[in-house]
Structure formats: C-alpha cells, structure tokens
Coordinates of C-alpha atoms and ligand atoms in Angstrom, one line a residue:
A821 CA 34.9 337.6 -40.2
P822 CA 31.3 336.6 -39.6
D823 CA 29.0 336.1 -42.6
V824 CA 26.1 337.7 -40.8
V825 CA 26.1 340.4 -38.1
T826 CA 23.1 341.1 -35.9
L827 CA 22.5 343.4 -32.9
G828 CA 19.9 343.6 -30.2
E829 CA 19.0 342.8 -26.6
T830 CA 19.2 339.3 -25.2
M831 CA 17.7 338.7 -21.8
V832 CA 17.5 336.0 -19.3
L833 CA 14.3 334.0 -19.7
L834 CA 12.6 332.6 -16.6
S835 CA 9.8 330.2 -17.4
A836 CA 7.3 328.3 -15.3
P837 CA 7.6 324.6 -15.9
S838 CA 4.1 324.1 -14.6
I839 CA 0.8 325.4 -16.0
G840 CA -1.2 327.9 -14.0
P841 CA -0.9 331.3 -12.4
L842 CA 2.8 332.3 -12.1
R843 CA 2.6 333.0 -8.4
H844 CA 1.9 329.3 -7.8
A845 CA 4.9 328.1 -9.7
R846 CA 7.3 326.5 -7.2
S847 CA 10.3 327.0 -9.5
L848 CA 11.3 328.7 -12.7
D849 CA 13.5 327.4 -15.5
V850 CA 16.5 329.6 -16.4
A851 CA 17.4 330.2 -20.0
I852 CA 18.1 333.1 -22.3
G853 CA 16.3 334.6 -25.3
G854 CA 16.3 337.6 -27.7
A855 CA 14.9 337.8 -31.2
E856 CA 18.2 338.6 -32.9
S857 CA 20.3 336.1 -30.9
N858 CA 17.6 333.5 -31.6
V859 CA 18.2 334.1 -35.3
A860 CA 22.0 334.0 -34.7
V861 CA 21.6 330.5 -33.2
G862 CA 19.5 329.3 -36.1
L863 CA 22.0 330.6 -38.7
T864 CA 24.9 329.1 -36.8
R865 CA 23.3 325.7 -36.6
L866 CA 22.7 325.9 -40.4
G867 CA 26.4 326.5 -40.9
L868 CA 26.9 330.2 -41.0
R869 CA 29.3 332.3 -39.0
V870 CA 27.4 334.9 -37.0
G871 CA 28.4 337.9 -35.0
W872 CA 26.1 339.2 -32.3
L873 CA 26.4 342.7 -30.8
G874 CA 24.7 343.8 -27.6
R875 CA 25.1 344.9 -24.0
V876 CA 24.8 342.8 -20.9
G877 CA 24.9 343.7 -17.2
D878 CA 28.0 343.1 -15.0
D879 CA 26.0 340.3 -13.3
E880 CA 25.6 336.5 -13.4
F881 CA 22.6 336.9 -15.9
G882 CA 24.9 338.8 -18.2
R883 CA 27.5 336.1 -18.0
L884 CA 24.8 333.5 -18.7
V885 CA 23.8 335.3 -21.9
R886 CA 27.4 335.6 -23.0
N887 CA 28.3 332.0 -22.2
T888 CA 25.2 330.6 -23.8
L889 CA 25.6 332.4 -27.1
A890 CA 29.4 331.8 -27.2
G891 CA 28.7 328.1 -26.4
E892 CA 26.4 328.0 -29.5
G893 CA 29.4 329.1 -31.6
I894 CA 28.3 332.7 -32.0
D895 CA 31.0 335.4 -32.2
V896 CA 29.8 337.5 -29.2
S897 CA 30.9 341.2 -29.1
A898 CA 29.0 342.1 -25.9
V899 CA 29.8 345.2 -23.9
T900 CA 29.5 344.7 -20.2
D901 CA 27.6 347.6 -18.8
T902 CA 28.4 348.2 -15.1
G903 CA 25.6 350.8 -14.8
A904 CA 22.5 348.6 -15.5
P905 CA 21.4 345.0 -15.0
T906 CA 20.7 342.4 -17.6
G907 CA 17.0 342.4 -18.6
L908 CA 14.6 339.6 -17.8
M909 CA 11.8 338.0 -19.6
V910 CA 9.2 335.8 -17.7
K911 CA 7.2 333.2 -19.5
A912 CA 4.0 331.9 -17.9
R913 CA 1.6 329.2 -19.1
R914 CA -1.9 330.0 -17.8
T915 CA -3.4 327.1 -19.8
S916 CA -1.7 324.4 -21.8
A917 CA -2.6 326.3 -25.0
S918 CA -1.5 329.9 -24.0
T919 CA 1.9 331.4 -23.4
E920 CA 2.3 334.8 -21.9
V921 CA 5.6 336.7 -21.8
N922 CA 6.3 339.7 -19.5
Y923 CA 9.4 341.9 -19.7
Y924 CA 11.5 343.4 -17.0
R925 CA 13.8 345.3 -19.3
A926 CA 13.1 349.1 -18.9
G927 CA 16.5 350.7 -18.2
S928 CA 18.3 347.3 -18.8
A929 CA 21.9 347.0 -20.0
G930 CA 20.7 345.8 -23.3
S931 CA 18.5 348.8 -23.9
R932 CA 21.6 351.1 -23.4
L933 CA 23.1 349.8 -26.7
C934 CA 24.6 352.8 -28.5
P935 CA 26.5 353.5 -31.8
D936 CA 29.9 353.2 -30.2
D937 CA 29.1 349.5 -29.5
V938 CA 29.0 348.8 -33.2
P939 CA 32.4 348.0 -34.5
S940 CA 32.9 349.1 -38.1
D941 CA 35.4 346.3 -39.1
L942 CA 32.9 343.6 -38.1
L943 CA 30.2 345.1 -40.4
R944 CA 32.5 345.9 -43.3
G945 CA 33.2 342.2 -43.8
A946 CA 29.7 340.9 -43.4
R947 CA 27.5 339.5 -46.2
L948 CA 24.3 340.4 -44.4
L949 CA 23.1 342.6 -41.5
H950 CA 20.0 341.3 -39.6
I951 CA 18.0 343.8 -37.5
T952 CA 14.6 343.8 -35.8
G953 CA 12.0 346.4 -35.0
I954 CA 12.6 345.7 -31.3
T955 CA 16.0 347.4 -31.0
P956 CA 14.9 350.9 -32.1
A957 CA 12.0 350.6 -29.5
L958 CA 14.5 350.1 -26.6
S959 CA 15.9 353.6 -26.4
A960 CA 17.1 356.6 -28.5
S961 CA 20.7 355.3 -28.3
A962 CA 19.7 351.8 -29.4
R963 CA 17.8 353.3 -32.4
K964 CA 21.0 355.2 -33.3
A965 CA 23.0 352.0 -33.0
V966 CA 20.7 350.4 -35.6
D967 CA 21.2 353.4 -37.9
A968 CA 24.9 353.1 -37.4
A969 CA 24.9 349.4 -38.2
I970 CA 23.0 350.0 -41.5
S971 CA 25.4 352.9 -42.5
L972 CA 28.5 350.9 -41.6
A973 CA 27.3 347.8 -43.5
G974 CA 27.1 350.0 -46.6
P975 CA 24.8 349.9 -49.6
A976 CA 26.3 346.7 -51.0
T977 CA 25.4 344.6 -47.9
P978 CA 21.9 343.4 -47.8
V979 CA 19.9 344.2 -44.7
S980 CA 17.1 341.9 -43.4
L981 CA 14.5 343.3 -41.0
D982 CA 12.1 341.4 -38.9
V983 CA 9.4 343.9 -37.9
N984 CA 8.8 342.2 -34.5
Y985 CA 6.4 344.9 -33.3
R986 CA 6.3 344.8 -29.4
Q987 CA 3.3 346.5 -27.9
A988 CA 4.9 346.5 -24.5
L989 CA 7.7 348.8 -25.8
W990 CA 5.8 351.3 -27.9
S991 CA 2.4 352.3 -29.3
P992 CA 1.5 351.7 -33.0
A993 CA 1.6 355.5 -33.5
E994 CA 5.2 355.7 -32.2
A995 CA 6.3 352.5 -34.0
A996 CA 4.8 353.1 -37.4
P997 CA 7.0 355.9 -38.7
V998 CA 10.2 354.2 -37.4
L999 CA 9.3 350.8 -38.9
R1000 CA 8.3 352.4 -42.2
D1001 CA 11.7 354.1 -42.4
L1002 CA 13.5 350.8 -41.7
F1003 CA 11.2 349.1 -44.3
T1004 CA 12.6 351.4 -47.0
R1005 CA 16.2 350.6 -45.9
C1006 CA 16.0 346.8 -45.9
D1007 CA 16.3 344.3 -48.7
I1008 CA 14.5 341.4 -47.0
L1009 CA 11.4 341.9 -44.8
F1010 CA 9.8 339.5 -42.3
A1011 CA 6.4 340.5 -41.0
T1012 CA 3.2 339.0 -39.6
E1013 CA -0.1 340.1 -41.0
A1014 CA -0.7 342.5 -38.1
E1015 CA 2.7 344.0 -38.7
A1016 CA 2.0 344.4 -42.4
R1017 CA -1.1 346.3 -41.5
L1018 CA 0.8 348.5 -39.2
I1019 CA 3.3 349.5 -41.9
L1020 CA 0.5 349.9 -44.5
D1021 CA -1.9 351.8 -42.3
D1022 CA -4.7 350.4 -44.4
P1023 CA -7.2 348.2 -42.6
R1024 CA -9.1 347.6 -45.8
V1025 CA -6.5 345.3 -47.3
A1026 CA -7.9 341.8 -46.7
S1027 CA -6.2 338.6 -47.9
P1028 CA -2.6 337.8 -47.0
L1029 CA -1.6 337.9 -50.6
D1030 CA -3.2 341.3 -51.1
L1031 CA -1.3 342.4 -47.9
A1032 CA 2.0 341.2 -49.3
R1033 CA 1.3 342.8 -52.7
A1034 CA 0.4 346.1 -51.1
L1035 CA 3.7 346.1 -49.1
A1036 CA 5.6 345.3 -52.2
A1037 CA 3.9 348.2 -54.0
L1038 CA 5.0 350.8 -51.4
P1039 CA 7.8 353.2 -52.5
G1040 CA 11.2 351.9 -51.5
A1041 CA 9.8 348.4 -50.7
P1042 CA 12.3 345.6 -50.3
A1043 CA 12.6 343.1 -53.1
Q1044 CA 11.9 340.2 -50.7
I1045 CA 8.8 340.2 -48.5
L1046 CA 7.9 337.3 -46.2
L1047 CA 4.5 337.3 -44.6
K1048 CA 4.3 334.8 -41.7
R1049 CA 1.0 333.1 -40.9
G1050 CA 1.8 330.8 -38.0
A1051 CA 0.4 327.3 -38.4
R1052 CA -1.1 328.4 -41.7
G1053 CA 2.3 328.8 -43.2
A1054 CA 3.8 331.9 -45.0
I1055 CA 3.7 333.6 -48.3
A1056 CA 6.5 335.5 -50.1
I1057 CA 6.8 338.1 -52.8
V1058 CA 10.3 338.0 -54.3
D1059 CA 11.1 340.3 -57.2
G1060 CA 7.4 340.8 -57.8
I1061 CA 6.6 337.1 -57.9
P1062 CA 4.4 335.5 -55.2
Y1063 CA 5.3 332.1 -53.6
D1064 CA 3.7 329.9 -50.9
A1065 CA 5.8 328.3 -48.2
P1066 CA 5.1 324.6 -47.3
V1067 CA 3.2 323.9 -44.1
H1068 CA 4.2 321.3 -41.6
H1069 CA 1.8 319.6 -39.3
V1070 CA 3.6 319.3 -36.0
D1071 CA 2.6 319.1 -32.4
A1072 CA 3.2 322.7 -31.2
V1073 CA 4.2 323.0 -27.6
D1074 CA 5.6 326.6 -27.5
P1075 CA 4.9 329.1 -30.3
V1076 CA 7.5 331.6 -29.3
G1077 CA 10.5 331.8 -31.5
A1078 CA 8.9 330.4 -34.7
G1079 CA 9.4 333.7 -36.5
D1080 CA 13.1 333.9 -35.6
A1081 CA 13.5 330.3 -36.7
F1082 CA 11.8 331.1 -40.0
A1083 CA 14.0 334.1 -40.6
A1084 CA 17.2 332.0 -39.9
G1085 CA 16.1 329.2 -42.3
Y1086 CA 15.3 331.7 -45.1
L1087 CA 18.4 333.8 -44.6
A1088 CA 20.7 330.7 -44.4
E1089 CA 19.5 329.5 -47.8
Y1090 CA 19.5 333.0 -49.3
L1091 CA 23.2 333.3 -48.3
A1092 CA 23.8 329.8 -49.8
G1093 CA 22.5 331.1 -53.1
A1094 CA 19.5 328.8 -53.0
D1095 CA 16.3 329.5 -55.0
V1096 CA 13.1 330.9 -53.4
H1097 CA 11.4 327.5 -53.0
T1098 CA 14.4 326.1 -51.1
R1099 CA 14.6 329.3 -48.9
L1100 CA 10.9 328.9 -48.0
A1101 CA 11.2 325.1 -47.4
T1102 CA 14.1 325.5 -44.9
A1103 CA 12.3 328.5 -43.3
A1104 CA 9.1 326.6 -42.8
A1105 CA 11.0 323.6 -41.5
A1106 CA 12.9 325.7 -39.0
G1107 CA 9.7 327.4 -37.9
A1108 CA 8.0 324.0 -37.3
F1109 CA 11.1 322.7 -35.4
A1110 CA 11.0 325.8 -33.1
V1111 CA 7.4 325.2 -32.0
T1112 CA 7.9 321.5 -31.2
V1113 CA 10.3 322.3 -28.3
Q1114 CA 9.9 324.4 -25.1
G1115 CA 12.2 327.5 -25.3
D1116 CA 12.6 330.2 -27.8
W1117 CA 15.6 328.8 -29.7
E1118 CA 16.7 325.4 -28.3
G1119 CA 14.7 323.4 -30.9
L1120 CA 16.4 325.1 -33.9
P1121 CA 17.6 322.5 -36.4
R1122 CA 21.0 321.7 -37.7
R1123 CA 21.1 321.0 -41.4
D1124 CA 21.3 317.2 -40.9
E1125 CA 18.2 317.3 -38.8
L1126 CA 15.9 319.0 -41.3
A1127 CA 14.8 315.7 -42.7
L1128 CA 13.5 314.6 -39.3
L1129 CA 10.5 316.8 -39.9
Q1130 CA 9.1 314.3 -42.4
L1131 CA 8.8 311.9 -39.4
L1132 CA 6.8 314.4 -37.4
D1133 CA 4.5 315.1 -40.4
A1134 CA 4.1 311.3 -40.8
D1135 CA 3.2 310.9 -37.1
D1136 CA 0.5 313.4 -37.6
A1137 CA -1.0 311.6 -40.5
V1138 CA -1.3 308.2 -38.7
Ligands
LIG2505 P1 7.0 334.4 -32.9 O1 6.9 335.9 -32.7 O2 6.1 333.6 -31.9 O3 8.3 333.9 -32.9 P2 5.9 335.0 -35.5 O4 4.5 335.4 -35.2 O5 6.9 335.9 -35.9 O6 6.4 334.0 -34.3 P3 4.8 332.7 -36.9 O7 4.0 333.1 -38.1 O8 4.1 332.3 -35.7 O9 5.9 333.9 -36.7 O10 5.8 331.5 -37.3 C1 6.7 331.7 -38.4 C2 6.7 330.5 -39.3 O11 7.0 329.3 -38.5 C3 5.3 330.2 -39.9 O12 5.2 331.0 -41.1 C4 5.4 328.8 -40.2 O13 6.2 328.5 -41.4 C5 6.1 328.2 -39.0 N1 5.2 327.8 -37.9 C6 4.8 328.6 -36.9 N2 3.9 328.0 -36.1 C7 3.7 326.7 -36.7 C8 3.0 325.6 -36.3 N3 2.2 325.5 -35.3 N4 3.1 324.5 -37.1 C9 3.9 324.5 -38.2 N5 4.6 325.5 -38.6 C10 4.6 326.6 -37.8

C-alpha cells in the first residue's frame, strides 16, 4: 500500500520554448502537470510510495498523463472517462522574467472526479492524505471526492492541505468558505501570504510571522502551518513554535512548481520522523531545485541530489 495518497487533476502542459506572444511560437513542448501529481513525483523521488487518484480522458493526452506518472514510479489509479477530454494547460513566456499559465480544463475528465473514484482500501492503509484547494474548485463532484477521501482516511491519518487558490477557477468569495472548512480538517497547511489573507479575511495583518500566528490562532487550526514566501523563503509555526526555513540563492528559470516541491520536501521528512529544521531544510532545497529547471516537476530532487544545491549556492557567491 502507498505511504501517501493524493487526488486531483493532472493535465497536459503545452509550453512555448521561445519568449514572446504565444501566437508567434512555432512549436510547443509537450509535458504534463498538476499540483497533486507534482507533489507525488517529489515524494516518490524522496523515497516514498505514493498513490495518485484522478480522471483522464480516453485520449492520447490521458495516456501521456498515465504513462508519465507511472514512469515516475507513482501508483496510478486513474479512471478513464470516455465522456470528456483530458484538460490542457498552456504556458507562455511573454518576457524572460514572466510566466503565464492558461487553462483549458472546464468540463475536462479530471474535473469530473467523484467520490466513487476514491477506493477505500487505498486510503485505509495510507500514512498521509495530501489534498489541494484546487480539486474542490473543479466541480461539485470533485469537492465531494475530497470530502470522501478525508472521511475514508479517518481521524488517525494526517491530512496535508496546500491551499493553492486558483483565481481562474473561483472567486475569493466562493473559495473562502470552502478553504476555511478544509483548513479546520487538515493537520499540515501550506499557504502563500495571499492565501493566508484569504483564509483570515483580515487585510490588517501585516508581517508574515503575524499572518502565520493569526492562522495558528484560528479555531480548529492545524498544528503545522507553512507560509511560503518565494525567493524570500518560508516560515513555519509548528505546535505553537515559529521557525524560519533556509533560503537558497539559485538562478530561477521557471517559478511554477516551487510550492509543490516545498510540500513534497516537508512531507517526506515529516513522514521520516525528522525534526522541523530538517523538514524545512529539505522543503527549501526541493523548492529551490524546482525553480532551476523548466517544467513544473522535472527538476525535483532525489535524496542523493539534495547536496548539489550547495554547489548552486556557491556559484552564486562567486
Ligand atoms: P508555485 O505556485 O509557483 O508552485 P508557491 O507560490 O506555492 O509556488 P513559493 O513561495 O513560490 O510557492 O515557493 C515555495 C518555496 O520554494 C519557497 O518558500 C522557497 O523555499 C522555495 N523557492 C521558491 N522560489 C525560490 C527562488 N527563486 N529561490 C530559492 N528558493 C525558492
């Protein structure tokens, strides 16, 4: 049985290899991506067994999603939906410093995930369930699938939640109550500063540490709160105690996927029984690795590669 189970939508990712308006791109690179499966790849590379649940279309793109995740060693329980296509994500680089992602996912196979797609035996054996705030935004049935997964995992299985607010999928007003509900049902929370403000609904809270503390003070708050701050690092509040994550100085070529990498690094060490400093060190290293490579997950490190980061940091210092 897998150590970790996760569920969500994974799409085919088409990205322009050249910089400029997308209509002038002469070709697009073909890959895949999805927040939960990105975390699954990260955890697998760090030595855990991971099960991913989702739906793909009965099309070549769906077979690409399935093959890629299986090829990474993930236990794939994907339903093939003959009534809808695999969703698409298109990544454009208008300037060398900006990445824009557009989704073609409304009505996709992945968005039709439903509670029947969640096998109870898989969850019963798991040591952790990882969910994101994307899945409940996809459809009513996908929201129910997330609820079913939490129920099937049971109170003894920790749940990690990456808020992952997606403005293309729902408004802050629609998202806030759903995300606040999931917040009270998770044990480990990953959020950006903007996502923390969305949950708190308090624009007055200023510093990142105050934000994290305010989250931790909410009724039903998870014991582990991780606030991600991009190139400025991350802070954590674990069992009421604040921590700072180390910051790596790397040459960032593609910011997408850093959050998923960070979650994978943190969760891998948490499941290994490591202390908070070690969890944050591996999380920060995985996040830094992710941004140094084009693609949402391809750059995620294996355990024996983590030390390579010191070389990148050293390069920067020269
Ligand atoms: P995304 O949604 O793009 O995947 P995110 O907004 O969820 O990312 P970030 O805060 O951008 O998450 O990144 C997560 C972590 O990865 C950061 O807290 C940091 O540890 C690391 N990280 C991100 N960007 C950089 C960078 N440019 N240099 C070094 N580390 C980075």
